Coordinates of C-alpha atoms in Angstrom, one line a residue:
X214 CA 121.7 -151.8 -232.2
X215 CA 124.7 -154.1 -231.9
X216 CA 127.5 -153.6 -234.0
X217 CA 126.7 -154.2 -237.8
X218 CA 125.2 -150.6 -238.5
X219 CA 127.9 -147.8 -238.7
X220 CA 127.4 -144.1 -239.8
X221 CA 126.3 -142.9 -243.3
X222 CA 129.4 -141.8 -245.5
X223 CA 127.6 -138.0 -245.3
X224 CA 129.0 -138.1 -241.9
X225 CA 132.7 -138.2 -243.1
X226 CA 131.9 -135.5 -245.8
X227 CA 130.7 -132.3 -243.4
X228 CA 133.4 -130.7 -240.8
X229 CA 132.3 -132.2 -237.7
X230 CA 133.8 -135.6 -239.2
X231 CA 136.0 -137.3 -236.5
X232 CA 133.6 -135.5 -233.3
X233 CA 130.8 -138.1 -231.3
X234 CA 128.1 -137.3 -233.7
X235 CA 130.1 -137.9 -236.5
X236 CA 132.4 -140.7 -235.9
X237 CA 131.9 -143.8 -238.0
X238 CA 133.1 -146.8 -236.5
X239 CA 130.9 -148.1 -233.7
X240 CA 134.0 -149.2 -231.1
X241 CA 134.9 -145.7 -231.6
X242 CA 132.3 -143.6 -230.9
X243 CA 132.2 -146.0 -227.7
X244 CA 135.2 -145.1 -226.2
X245 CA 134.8 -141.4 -227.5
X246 CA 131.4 -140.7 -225.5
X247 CA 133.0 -142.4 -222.7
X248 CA 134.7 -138.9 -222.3
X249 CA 131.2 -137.2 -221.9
X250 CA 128.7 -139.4 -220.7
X251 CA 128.9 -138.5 -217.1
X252 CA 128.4 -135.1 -217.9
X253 CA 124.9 -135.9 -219.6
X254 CA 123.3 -137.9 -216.5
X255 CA 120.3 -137.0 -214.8
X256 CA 122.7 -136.0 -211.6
X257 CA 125.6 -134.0 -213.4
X258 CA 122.8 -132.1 -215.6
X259 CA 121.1 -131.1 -211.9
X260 CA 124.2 -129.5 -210.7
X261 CA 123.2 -127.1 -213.9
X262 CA 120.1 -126.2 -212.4
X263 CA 120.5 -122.1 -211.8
X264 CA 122.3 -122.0 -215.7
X265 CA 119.3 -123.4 -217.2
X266 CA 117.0 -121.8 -215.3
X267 CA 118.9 -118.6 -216.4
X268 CA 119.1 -119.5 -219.7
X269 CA 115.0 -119.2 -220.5
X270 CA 114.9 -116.1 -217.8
X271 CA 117.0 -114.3 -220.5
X272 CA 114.9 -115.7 -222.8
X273 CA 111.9 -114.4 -221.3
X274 CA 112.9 -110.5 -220.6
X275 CA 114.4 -110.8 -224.3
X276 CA 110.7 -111.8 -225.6
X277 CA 109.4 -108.9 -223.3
X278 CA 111.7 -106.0 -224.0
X279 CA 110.9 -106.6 -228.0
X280 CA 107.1 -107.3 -227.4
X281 CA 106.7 -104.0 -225.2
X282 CA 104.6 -102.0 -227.6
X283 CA 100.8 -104.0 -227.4
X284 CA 100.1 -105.7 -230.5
X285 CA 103.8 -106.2 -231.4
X286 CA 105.2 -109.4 -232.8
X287 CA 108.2 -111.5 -230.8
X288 CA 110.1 -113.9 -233.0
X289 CA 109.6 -117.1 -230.5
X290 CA 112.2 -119.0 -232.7
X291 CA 114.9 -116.7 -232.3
X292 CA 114.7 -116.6 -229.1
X293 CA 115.2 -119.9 -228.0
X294 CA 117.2 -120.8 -230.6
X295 CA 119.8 -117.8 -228.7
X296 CA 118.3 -119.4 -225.3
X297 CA 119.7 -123.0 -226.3
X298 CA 123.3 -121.6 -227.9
X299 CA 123.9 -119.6 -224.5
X300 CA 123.2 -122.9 -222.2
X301 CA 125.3 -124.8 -224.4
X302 CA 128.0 -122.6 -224.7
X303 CA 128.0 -122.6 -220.7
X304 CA 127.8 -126.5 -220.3
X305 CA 130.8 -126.4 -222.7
X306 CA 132.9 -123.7 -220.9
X307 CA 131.7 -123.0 -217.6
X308 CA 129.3 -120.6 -216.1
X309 CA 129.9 -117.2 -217.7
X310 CA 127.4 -114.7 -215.3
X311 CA 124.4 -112.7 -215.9
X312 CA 126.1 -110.5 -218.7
X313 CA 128.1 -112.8 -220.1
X314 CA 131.3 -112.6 -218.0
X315 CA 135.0 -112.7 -219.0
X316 CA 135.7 -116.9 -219.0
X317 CA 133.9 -117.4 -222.6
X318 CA 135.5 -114.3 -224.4
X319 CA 133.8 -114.6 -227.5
X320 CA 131.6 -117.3 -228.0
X321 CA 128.6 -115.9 -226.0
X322 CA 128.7 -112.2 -226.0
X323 CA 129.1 -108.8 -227.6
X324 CA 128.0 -108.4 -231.2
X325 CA 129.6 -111.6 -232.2
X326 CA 126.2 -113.3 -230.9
X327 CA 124.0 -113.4 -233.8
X328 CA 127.2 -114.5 -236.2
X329 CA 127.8 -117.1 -234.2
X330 CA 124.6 -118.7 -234.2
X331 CA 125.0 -118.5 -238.2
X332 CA 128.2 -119.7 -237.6
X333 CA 127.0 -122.7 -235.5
X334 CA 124.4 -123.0 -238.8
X335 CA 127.1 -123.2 -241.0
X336 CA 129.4 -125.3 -239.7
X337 CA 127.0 -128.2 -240.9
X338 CA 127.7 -128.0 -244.3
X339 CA 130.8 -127.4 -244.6
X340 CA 133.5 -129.8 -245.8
X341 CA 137.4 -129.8 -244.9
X342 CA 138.4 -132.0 -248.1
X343 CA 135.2 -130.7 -250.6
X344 CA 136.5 -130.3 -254.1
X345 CA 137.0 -126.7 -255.7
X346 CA 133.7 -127.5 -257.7
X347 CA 131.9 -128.3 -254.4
X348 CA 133.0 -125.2 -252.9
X349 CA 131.9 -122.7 -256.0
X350 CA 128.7 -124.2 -256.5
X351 CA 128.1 -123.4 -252.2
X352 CA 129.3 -120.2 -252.8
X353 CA 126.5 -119.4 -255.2
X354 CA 124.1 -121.3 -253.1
X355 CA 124.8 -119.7 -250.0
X356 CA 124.8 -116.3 -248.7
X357 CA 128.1 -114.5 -247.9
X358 CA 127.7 -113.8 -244.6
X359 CA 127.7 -117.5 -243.9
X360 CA 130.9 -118.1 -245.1
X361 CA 132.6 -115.2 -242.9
X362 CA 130.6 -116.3 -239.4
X363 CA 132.1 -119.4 -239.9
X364 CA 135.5 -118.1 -239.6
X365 CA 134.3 -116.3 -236.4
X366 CA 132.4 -119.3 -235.0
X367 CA 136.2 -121.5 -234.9
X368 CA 138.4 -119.1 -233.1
X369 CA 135.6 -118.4 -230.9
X370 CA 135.3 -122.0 -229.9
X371 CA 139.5 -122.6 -230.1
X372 CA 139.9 -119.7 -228.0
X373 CA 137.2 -120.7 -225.5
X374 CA 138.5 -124.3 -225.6
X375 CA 142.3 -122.7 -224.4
X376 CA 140.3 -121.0 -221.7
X377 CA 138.4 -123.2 -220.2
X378 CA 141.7 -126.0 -220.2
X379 CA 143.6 -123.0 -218.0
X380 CA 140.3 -122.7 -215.9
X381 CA 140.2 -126.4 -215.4
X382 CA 144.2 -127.2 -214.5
X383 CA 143.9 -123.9 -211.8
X384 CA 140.3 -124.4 -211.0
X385 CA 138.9 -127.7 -211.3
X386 CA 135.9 -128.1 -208.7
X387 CA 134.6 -124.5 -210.6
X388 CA 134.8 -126.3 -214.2
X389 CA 134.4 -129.8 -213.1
X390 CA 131.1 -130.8 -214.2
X391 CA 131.4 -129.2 -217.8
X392 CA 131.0 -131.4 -220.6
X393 CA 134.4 -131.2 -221.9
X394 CA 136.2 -131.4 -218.3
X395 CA 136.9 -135.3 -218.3
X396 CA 138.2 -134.8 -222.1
X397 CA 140.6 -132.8 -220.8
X398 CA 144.4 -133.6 -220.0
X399 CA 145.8 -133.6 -216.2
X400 CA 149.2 -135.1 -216.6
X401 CA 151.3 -137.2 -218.1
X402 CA 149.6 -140.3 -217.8
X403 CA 146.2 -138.9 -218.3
X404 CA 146.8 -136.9 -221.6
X405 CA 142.9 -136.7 -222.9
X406 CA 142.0 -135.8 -226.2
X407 CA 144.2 -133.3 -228.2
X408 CA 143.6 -129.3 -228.6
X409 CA 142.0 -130.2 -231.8
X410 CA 139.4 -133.0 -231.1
X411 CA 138.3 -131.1 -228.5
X412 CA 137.8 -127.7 -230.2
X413 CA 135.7 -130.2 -232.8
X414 CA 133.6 -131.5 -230.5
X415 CA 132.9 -128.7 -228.8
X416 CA 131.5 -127.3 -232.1
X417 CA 129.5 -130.2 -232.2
X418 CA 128.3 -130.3 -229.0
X419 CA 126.9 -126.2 -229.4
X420 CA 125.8 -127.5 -232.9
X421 CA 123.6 -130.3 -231.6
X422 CA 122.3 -129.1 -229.2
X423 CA 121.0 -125.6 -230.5
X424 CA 118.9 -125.7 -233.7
X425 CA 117.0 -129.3 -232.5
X426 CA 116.0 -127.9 -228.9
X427 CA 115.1 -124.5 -230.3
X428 CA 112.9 -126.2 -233.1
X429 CA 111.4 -128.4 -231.2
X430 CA 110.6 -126.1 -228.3
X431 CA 109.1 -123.6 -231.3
X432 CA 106.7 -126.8 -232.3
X433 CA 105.8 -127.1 -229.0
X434 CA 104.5 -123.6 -229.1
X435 CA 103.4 -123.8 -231.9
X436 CA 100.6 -127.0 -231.4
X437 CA 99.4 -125.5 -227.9
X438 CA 98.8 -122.4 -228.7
X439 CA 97.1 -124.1 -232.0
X440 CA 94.6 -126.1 -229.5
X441 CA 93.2 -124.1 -226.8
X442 CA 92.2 -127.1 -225.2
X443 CA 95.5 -128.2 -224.4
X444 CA 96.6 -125.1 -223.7
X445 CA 94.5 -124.1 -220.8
X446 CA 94.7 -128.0 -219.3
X447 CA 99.0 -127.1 -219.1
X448 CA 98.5 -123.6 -218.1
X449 CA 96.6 -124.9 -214.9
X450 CA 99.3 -127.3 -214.6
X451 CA 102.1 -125.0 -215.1
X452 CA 100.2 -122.3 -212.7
X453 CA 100.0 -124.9 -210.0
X454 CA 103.7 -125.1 -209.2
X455 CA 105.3 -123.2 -206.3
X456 CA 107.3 -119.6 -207.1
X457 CA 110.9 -121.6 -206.4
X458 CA 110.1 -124.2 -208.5
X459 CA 112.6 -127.0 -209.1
X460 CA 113.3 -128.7 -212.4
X461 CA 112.8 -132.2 -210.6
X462 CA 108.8 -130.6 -209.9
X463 CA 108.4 -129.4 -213.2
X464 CA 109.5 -133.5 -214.8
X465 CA 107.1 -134.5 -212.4
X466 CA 104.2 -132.5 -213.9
X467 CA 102.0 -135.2 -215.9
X468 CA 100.3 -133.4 -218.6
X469 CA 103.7 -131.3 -219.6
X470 CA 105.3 -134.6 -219.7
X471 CA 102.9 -135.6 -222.2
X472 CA 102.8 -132.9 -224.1
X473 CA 106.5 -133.2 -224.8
X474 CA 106.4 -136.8 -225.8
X475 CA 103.5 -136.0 -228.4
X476 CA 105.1 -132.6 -229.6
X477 CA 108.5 -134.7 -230.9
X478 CA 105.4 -136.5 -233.3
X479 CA 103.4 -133.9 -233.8
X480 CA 99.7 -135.5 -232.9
X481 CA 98.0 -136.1 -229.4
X482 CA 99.4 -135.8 -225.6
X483 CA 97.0 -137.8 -224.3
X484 CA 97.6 -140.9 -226.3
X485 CA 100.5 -141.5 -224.2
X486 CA 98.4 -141.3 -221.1
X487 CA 98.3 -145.5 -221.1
X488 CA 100.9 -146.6 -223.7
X489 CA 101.4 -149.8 -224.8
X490 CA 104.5 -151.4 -225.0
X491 CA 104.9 -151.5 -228.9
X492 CA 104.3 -147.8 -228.2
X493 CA 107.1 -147.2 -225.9
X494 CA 109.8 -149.7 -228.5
X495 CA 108.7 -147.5 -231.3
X496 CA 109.1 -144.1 -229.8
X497 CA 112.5 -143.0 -230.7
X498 CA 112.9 -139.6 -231.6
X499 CA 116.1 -139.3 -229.6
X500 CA 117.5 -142.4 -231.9
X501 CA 118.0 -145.8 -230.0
X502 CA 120.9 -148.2 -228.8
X503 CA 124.5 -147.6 -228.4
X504 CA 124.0 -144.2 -231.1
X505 CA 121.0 -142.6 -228.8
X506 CA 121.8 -139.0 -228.3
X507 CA 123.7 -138.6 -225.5
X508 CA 122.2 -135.0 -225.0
X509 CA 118.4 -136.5 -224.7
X510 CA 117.9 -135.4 -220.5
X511 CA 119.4 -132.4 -221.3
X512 CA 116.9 -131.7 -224.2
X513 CA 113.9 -132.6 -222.1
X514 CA 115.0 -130.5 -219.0
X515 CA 115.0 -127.4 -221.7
X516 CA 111.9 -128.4 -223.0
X517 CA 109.8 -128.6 -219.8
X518 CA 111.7 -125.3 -218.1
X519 CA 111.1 -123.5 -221.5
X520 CA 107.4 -124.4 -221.9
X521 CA 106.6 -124.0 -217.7
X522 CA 108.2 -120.6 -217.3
X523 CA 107.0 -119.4 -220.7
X524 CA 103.7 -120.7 -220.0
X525 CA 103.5 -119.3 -216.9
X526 CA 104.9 -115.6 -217.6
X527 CA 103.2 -115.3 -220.6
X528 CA 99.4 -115.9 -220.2
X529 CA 97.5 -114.3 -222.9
X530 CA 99.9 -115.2 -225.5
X531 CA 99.0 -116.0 -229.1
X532 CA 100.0 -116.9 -232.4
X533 CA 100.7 -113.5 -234.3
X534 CA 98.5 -112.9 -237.2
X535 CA 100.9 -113.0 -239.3
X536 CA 101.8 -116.5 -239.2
X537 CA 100.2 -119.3 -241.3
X538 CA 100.1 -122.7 -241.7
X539 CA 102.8 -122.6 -244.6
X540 CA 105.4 -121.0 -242.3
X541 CA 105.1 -123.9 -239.9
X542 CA 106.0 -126.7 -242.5
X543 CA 109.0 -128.7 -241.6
X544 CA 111.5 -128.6 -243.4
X545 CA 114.3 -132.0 -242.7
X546 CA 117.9 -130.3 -243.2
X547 CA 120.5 -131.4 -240.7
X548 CA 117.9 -130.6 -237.8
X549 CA 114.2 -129.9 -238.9
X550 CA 113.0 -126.3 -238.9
X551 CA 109.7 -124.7 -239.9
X552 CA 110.3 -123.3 -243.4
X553 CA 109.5 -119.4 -242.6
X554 CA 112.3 -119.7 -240.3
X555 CA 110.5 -118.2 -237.2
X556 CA 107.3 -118.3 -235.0
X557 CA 105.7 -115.1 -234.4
X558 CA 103.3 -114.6 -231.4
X559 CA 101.6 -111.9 -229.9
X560 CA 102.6 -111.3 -225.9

């Protein structure tokens, strides 16, 4: 809060440095997220309705095509971790179309997907200025491959960038509710923020907003199908909504609601059936003040379509046998994953 606390120094080491989640000085970061705040409202995020909703039906006929064969396992992880890249890859560039369409060339289809989501991996750990010992001792840390989907994630994202600028200046009621649009230049007078920055923060945005939806989604799974209790009190909920359901209808379902809140701690829904207001201060797993992540309603929208339409499609699911406690630990990186690095269930 206020303006005494700035970014840790880590910040100014990896190569997002310079974006919204990375910059340093307070006064800056203020007048850089005044670029994309609108875009992140409740009313602009609405307008994204059909993507979103599009976004976990993929999801869904992905988890059924590979869980087909009865008794066959379905990575849950993987596939909203894809689920969360696509919708941010279209709230960065536009609407792209059932297969993928021809505004994002790169960044969303073809077999360039699964690189880039290593690629969107990757880019946290990388620094622009690391010394030459830095950069040996990551290269026998890290896997290869990691190193070359990097190099596919940045002209993906520069090249997507250039597109969506040309789609703007020709086009601008189609692209103007994208999360880049107001960054972009219109004239003279209104230059916006150079090529550069925006590619940058474009790469942030896709990176902050994958891994920590998909993970926390996956948790969510996870503790539900964990308590059957719960599970059956939200599948009645989730049941009970109308075939054309809204997203307004589906943040207006009680129990869900509460189940998200207690998921992003790991421990009860119902404790936050009558919180207190020490409760509410305390609760801040989308960080607080002037730093809160500006991506927060969009993170909740995901998390409530993902779980309803999930829910609901997939009834009899379960966790797969081959899953265990030990593959569920958390482990705290740049976003906190579960340490087998997937959730298996059983459609």
């Amino acid at each position: 809060m206020g303006t005494s606390f700035e970014k840790a120094p880590f910040y100014a080491q990896i190569s997002l440095k310079g974006t919204l989640l990375c910059l340093k000085g307070n006064k800056d970061h203020a007048a850089r997220r005044k670029y994309f705040s609108k875009a992140f409202t409740q009313n602009n995020l609405l307008e994204w309705e059909g993507t979103l909703k599009k976004g976990v039906r993929r999801a869904i006929l992905g988890m059924k095509e590979k869980g087909r064969e009865e008794g066959k396992e379905v990575d849950v992880l993987k596939a909203v971790t894809e689920m969360s890249l696509k919708i941010m890859v279209e709230l960065c560039f536009g609407e792209m179309g059932e297969e993928g369409g021809e505004k994002i060339p790169k960044a969303n289809d073809g077999p360039t997907r699964a690189a880039i989501i290593d690629g969107v991996h990757s880019e946290v750990i990388f620094t622009e200025n690391g010394s030459k010992r830095k950069v040996l001792y990551l290269l026998r840390s890290l896997p290869l491959p990691l190193f070359i989907t990097r190099w596919i994630f940045q002209p993906s994202v520069k090249e997507s960038v250039q597109q969506l600028k040309q789609n703007y200046l020709t086009k601008p009621d189609d692209f103007k509710n994208t999360i880049l649009a107001r960054a972009i230049g219109k004239n003279e007078e209104d230059t916006g923020l150079p090529d550069g920055i925006l590619v940058k923060e474009a790469k942030a945005f896709i990176v902050a907003g994958t891994d920590t939806t998909a993970n926390a989604a996956t948790y969510l799974f996870w503790v539900v199908l964990k308590h059957p209790e719960v599970k059956a009190k939200l599948q009645e909920e989730v049941d009970s909504l109308p075939e054309d359901f809204s997203i307004s209808q589906v943040q207006a379902l009680p129990y869900l609601q509460l189940v998200i809140t207690e998921t992003l701690r790991i421990f009860q829904p119902e404790r936050w059936e009558n919180p207190t207001p020490e409760m509410k201060d305390s609760y801040m797993p989308f960080g607080i003040g002037a730093r809160v992540c500006i991506g927060q309603q969009l993170a909740q929208m995901e998390l409530a379509l993902s779980a309803a339409m999930l829910f609901r499609e997939f009834h009899n699911v379960r966790i797969a046998p081959s899953m265990t406690e030990q593959d569920m630990i958390v482990e705290d990186h740049f976003a906190m994953s579960p340490k087998g690095h997937n959730f298996m269930v059983v459609l």
